[in-house]
C-alpha positions as YAML, in Angstrom:
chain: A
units: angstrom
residues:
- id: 1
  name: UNK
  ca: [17.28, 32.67, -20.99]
- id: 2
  name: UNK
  ca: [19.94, 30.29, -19.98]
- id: 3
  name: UNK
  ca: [17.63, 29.27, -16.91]
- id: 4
  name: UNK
  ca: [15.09, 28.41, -19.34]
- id: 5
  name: UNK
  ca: [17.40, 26.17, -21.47]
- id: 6
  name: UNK
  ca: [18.24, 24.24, -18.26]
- id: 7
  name: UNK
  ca: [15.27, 23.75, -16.56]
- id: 8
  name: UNK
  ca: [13.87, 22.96, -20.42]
- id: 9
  name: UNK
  ca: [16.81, 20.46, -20.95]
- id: 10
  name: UNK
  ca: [15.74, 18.92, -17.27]
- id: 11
  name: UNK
  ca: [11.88, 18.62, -18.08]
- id: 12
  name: UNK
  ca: [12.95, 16.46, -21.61]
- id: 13
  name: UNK
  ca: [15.13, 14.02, -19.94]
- id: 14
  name: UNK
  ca: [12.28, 13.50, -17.21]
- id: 15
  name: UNK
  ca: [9.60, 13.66, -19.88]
- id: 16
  name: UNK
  ca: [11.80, 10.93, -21.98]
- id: 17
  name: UNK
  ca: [12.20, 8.60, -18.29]
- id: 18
  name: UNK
  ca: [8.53, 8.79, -17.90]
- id: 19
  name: UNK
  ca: [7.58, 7.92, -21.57]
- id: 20
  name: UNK
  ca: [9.68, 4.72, -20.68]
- id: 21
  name: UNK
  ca: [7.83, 4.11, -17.56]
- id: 22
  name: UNK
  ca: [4.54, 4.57, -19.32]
- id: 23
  name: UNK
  ca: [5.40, 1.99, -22.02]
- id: 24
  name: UNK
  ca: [7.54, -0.41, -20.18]
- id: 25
  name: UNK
  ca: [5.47, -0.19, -16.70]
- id: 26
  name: UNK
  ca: [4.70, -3.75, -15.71]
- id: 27
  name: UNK
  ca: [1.70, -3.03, -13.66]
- id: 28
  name: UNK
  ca: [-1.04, -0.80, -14.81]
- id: 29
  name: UNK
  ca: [-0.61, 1.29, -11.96]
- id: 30
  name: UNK
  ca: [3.00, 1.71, -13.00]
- id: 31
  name: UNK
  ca: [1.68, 3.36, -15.96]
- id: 32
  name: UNK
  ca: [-0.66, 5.72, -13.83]
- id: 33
  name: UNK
  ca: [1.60, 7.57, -12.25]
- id: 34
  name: UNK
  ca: [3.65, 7.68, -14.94]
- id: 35
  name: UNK
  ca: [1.09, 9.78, -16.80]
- id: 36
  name: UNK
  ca: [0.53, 11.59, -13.74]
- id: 37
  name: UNK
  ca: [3.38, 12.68, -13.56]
- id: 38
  name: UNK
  ca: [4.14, 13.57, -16.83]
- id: 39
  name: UNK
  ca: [0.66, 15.76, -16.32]
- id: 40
  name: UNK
  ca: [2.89, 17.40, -13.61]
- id: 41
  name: UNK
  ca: [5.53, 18.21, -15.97]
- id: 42
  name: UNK
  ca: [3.24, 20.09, -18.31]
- id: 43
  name: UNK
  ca: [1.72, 21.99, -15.54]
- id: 44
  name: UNK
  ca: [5.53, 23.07, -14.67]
- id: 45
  name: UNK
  ca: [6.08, 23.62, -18.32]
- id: 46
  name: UNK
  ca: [3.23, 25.78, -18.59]
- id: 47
  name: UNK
  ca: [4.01, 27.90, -15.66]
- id: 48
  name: UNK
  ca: [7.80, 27.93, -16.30]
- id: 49
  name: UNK
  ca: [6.62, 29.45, -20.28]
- id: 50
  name: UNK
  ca: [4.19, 31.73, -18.40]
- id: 51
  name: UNK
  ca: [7.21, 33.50, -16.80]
- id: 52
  name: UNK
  ca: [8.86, 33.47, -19.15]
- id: 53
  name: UNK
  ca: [6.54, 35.11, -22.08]
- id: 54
  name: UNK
  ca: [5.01, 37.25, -19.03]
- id: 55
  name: UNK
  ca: [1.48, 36.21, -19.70]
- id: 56
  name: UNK
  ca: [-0.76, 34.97, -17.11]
- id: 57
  name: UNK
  ca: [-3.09, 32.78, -19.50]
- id: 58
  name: UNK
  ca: [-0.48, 30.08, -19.59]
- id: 59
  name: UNK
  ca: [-0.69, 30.22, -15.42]
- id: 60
  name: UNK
  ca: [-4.37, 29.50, -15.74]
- id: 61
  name: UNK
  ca: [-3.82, 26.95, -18.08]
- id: 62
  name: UNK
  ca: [-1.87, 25.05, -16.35]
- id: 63
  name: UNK
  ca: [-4.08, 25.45, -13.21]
- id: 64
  name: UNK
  ca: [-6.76, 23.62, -14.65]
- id: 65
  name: UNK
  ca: [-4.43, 21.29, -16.01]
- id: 66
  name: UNK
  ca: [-3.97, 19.77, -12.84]
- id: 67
  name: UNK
  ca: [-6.54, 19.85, -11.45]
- id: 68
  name: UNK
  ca: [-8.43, 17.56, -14.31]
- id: 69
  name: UNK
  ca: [-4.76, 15.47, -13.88]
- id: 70
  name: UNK
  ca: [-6.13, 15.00, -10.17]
- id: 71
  name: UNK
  ca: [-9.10, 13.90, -10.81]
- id: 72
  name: UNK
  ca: [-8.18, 11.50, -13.73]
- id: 73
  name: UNK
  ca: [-5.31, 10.18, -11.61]
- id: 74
  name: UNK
  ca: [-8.72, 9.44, -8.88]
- id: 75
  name: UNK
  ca: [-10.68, 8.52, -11.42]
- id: 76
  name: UNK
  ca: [-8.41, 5.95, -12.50]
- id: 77
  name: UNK
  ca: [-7.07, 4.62, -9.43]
- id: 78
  name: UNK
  ca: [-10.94, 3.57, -8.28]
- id: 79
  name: UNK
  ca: [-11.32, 2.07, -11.30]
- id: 80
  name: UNK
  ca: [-7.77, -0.07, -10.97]
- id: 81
  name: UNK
  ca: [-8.85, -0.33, -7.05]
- id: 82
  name: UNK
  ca: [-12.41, -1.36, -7.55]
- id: 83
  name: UNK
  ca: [-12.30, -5.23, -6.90]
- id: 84
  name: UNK
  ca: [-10.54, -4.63, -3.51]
- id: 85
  name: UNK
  ca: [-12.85, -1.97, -2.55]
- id: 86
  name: UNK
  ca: [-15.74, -4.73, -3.83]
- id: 87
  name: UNK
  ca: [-13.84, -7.23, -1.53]
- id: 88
  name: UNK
  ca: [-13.45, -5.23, 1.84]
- id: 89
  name: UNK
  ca: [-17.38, -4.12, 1.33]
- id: 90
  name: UNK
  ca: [-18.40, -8.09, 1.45]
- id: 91
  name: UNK
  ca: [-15.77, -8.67, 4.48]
- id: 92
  name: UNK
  ca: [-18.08, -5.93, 6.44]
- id: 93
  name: UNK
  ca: [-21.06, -7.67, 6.46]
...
């Protein structure tokens, strides 16, 4: 239980770090991986309350979880990254 407390005690003052990073983040890509990895943390949450409660729903949970973070995190990194990617196609030809 104490384990729990610590490792729960760790995820808030990371949480709280990346909050500030997602506010405060002067680029917009700043504030991507800020809310990636705050997706992280709630995977780890997830799994860490799956051990503990001894239920394997919260595992699958937070399986999916990440793996729609992944995709967002791609999803939004094109969309920050599309002008370059528009710029190196016209360089080609």
């Amino acid at each position: 239980m104490t384990d729990l407390l610590i490792f729960a005690i760790f995820f808030a003052a990371l949480a709280i770090m990346n909050f500030y990073r997602f506010i405060k983040g002067p680029t917009a890509a700043d504030r991507m991986v800020a809310a990636d990895s705050a997706d992280i943390l709630i995977s780890l949450a997830m799994v860490l309350f799956s051990l503990y409660s001894g239920r394997g729903i919260y595992l699958d949970i937070s399986i999916i979880s990440a793996m729609l973070g992944i995709i967002n995190t791609m999803l939004v990194g094109r969309y920050l990254d599309r002008g370059r990617w528009l710029y190196h196609a016209e360089d080609n030809h």
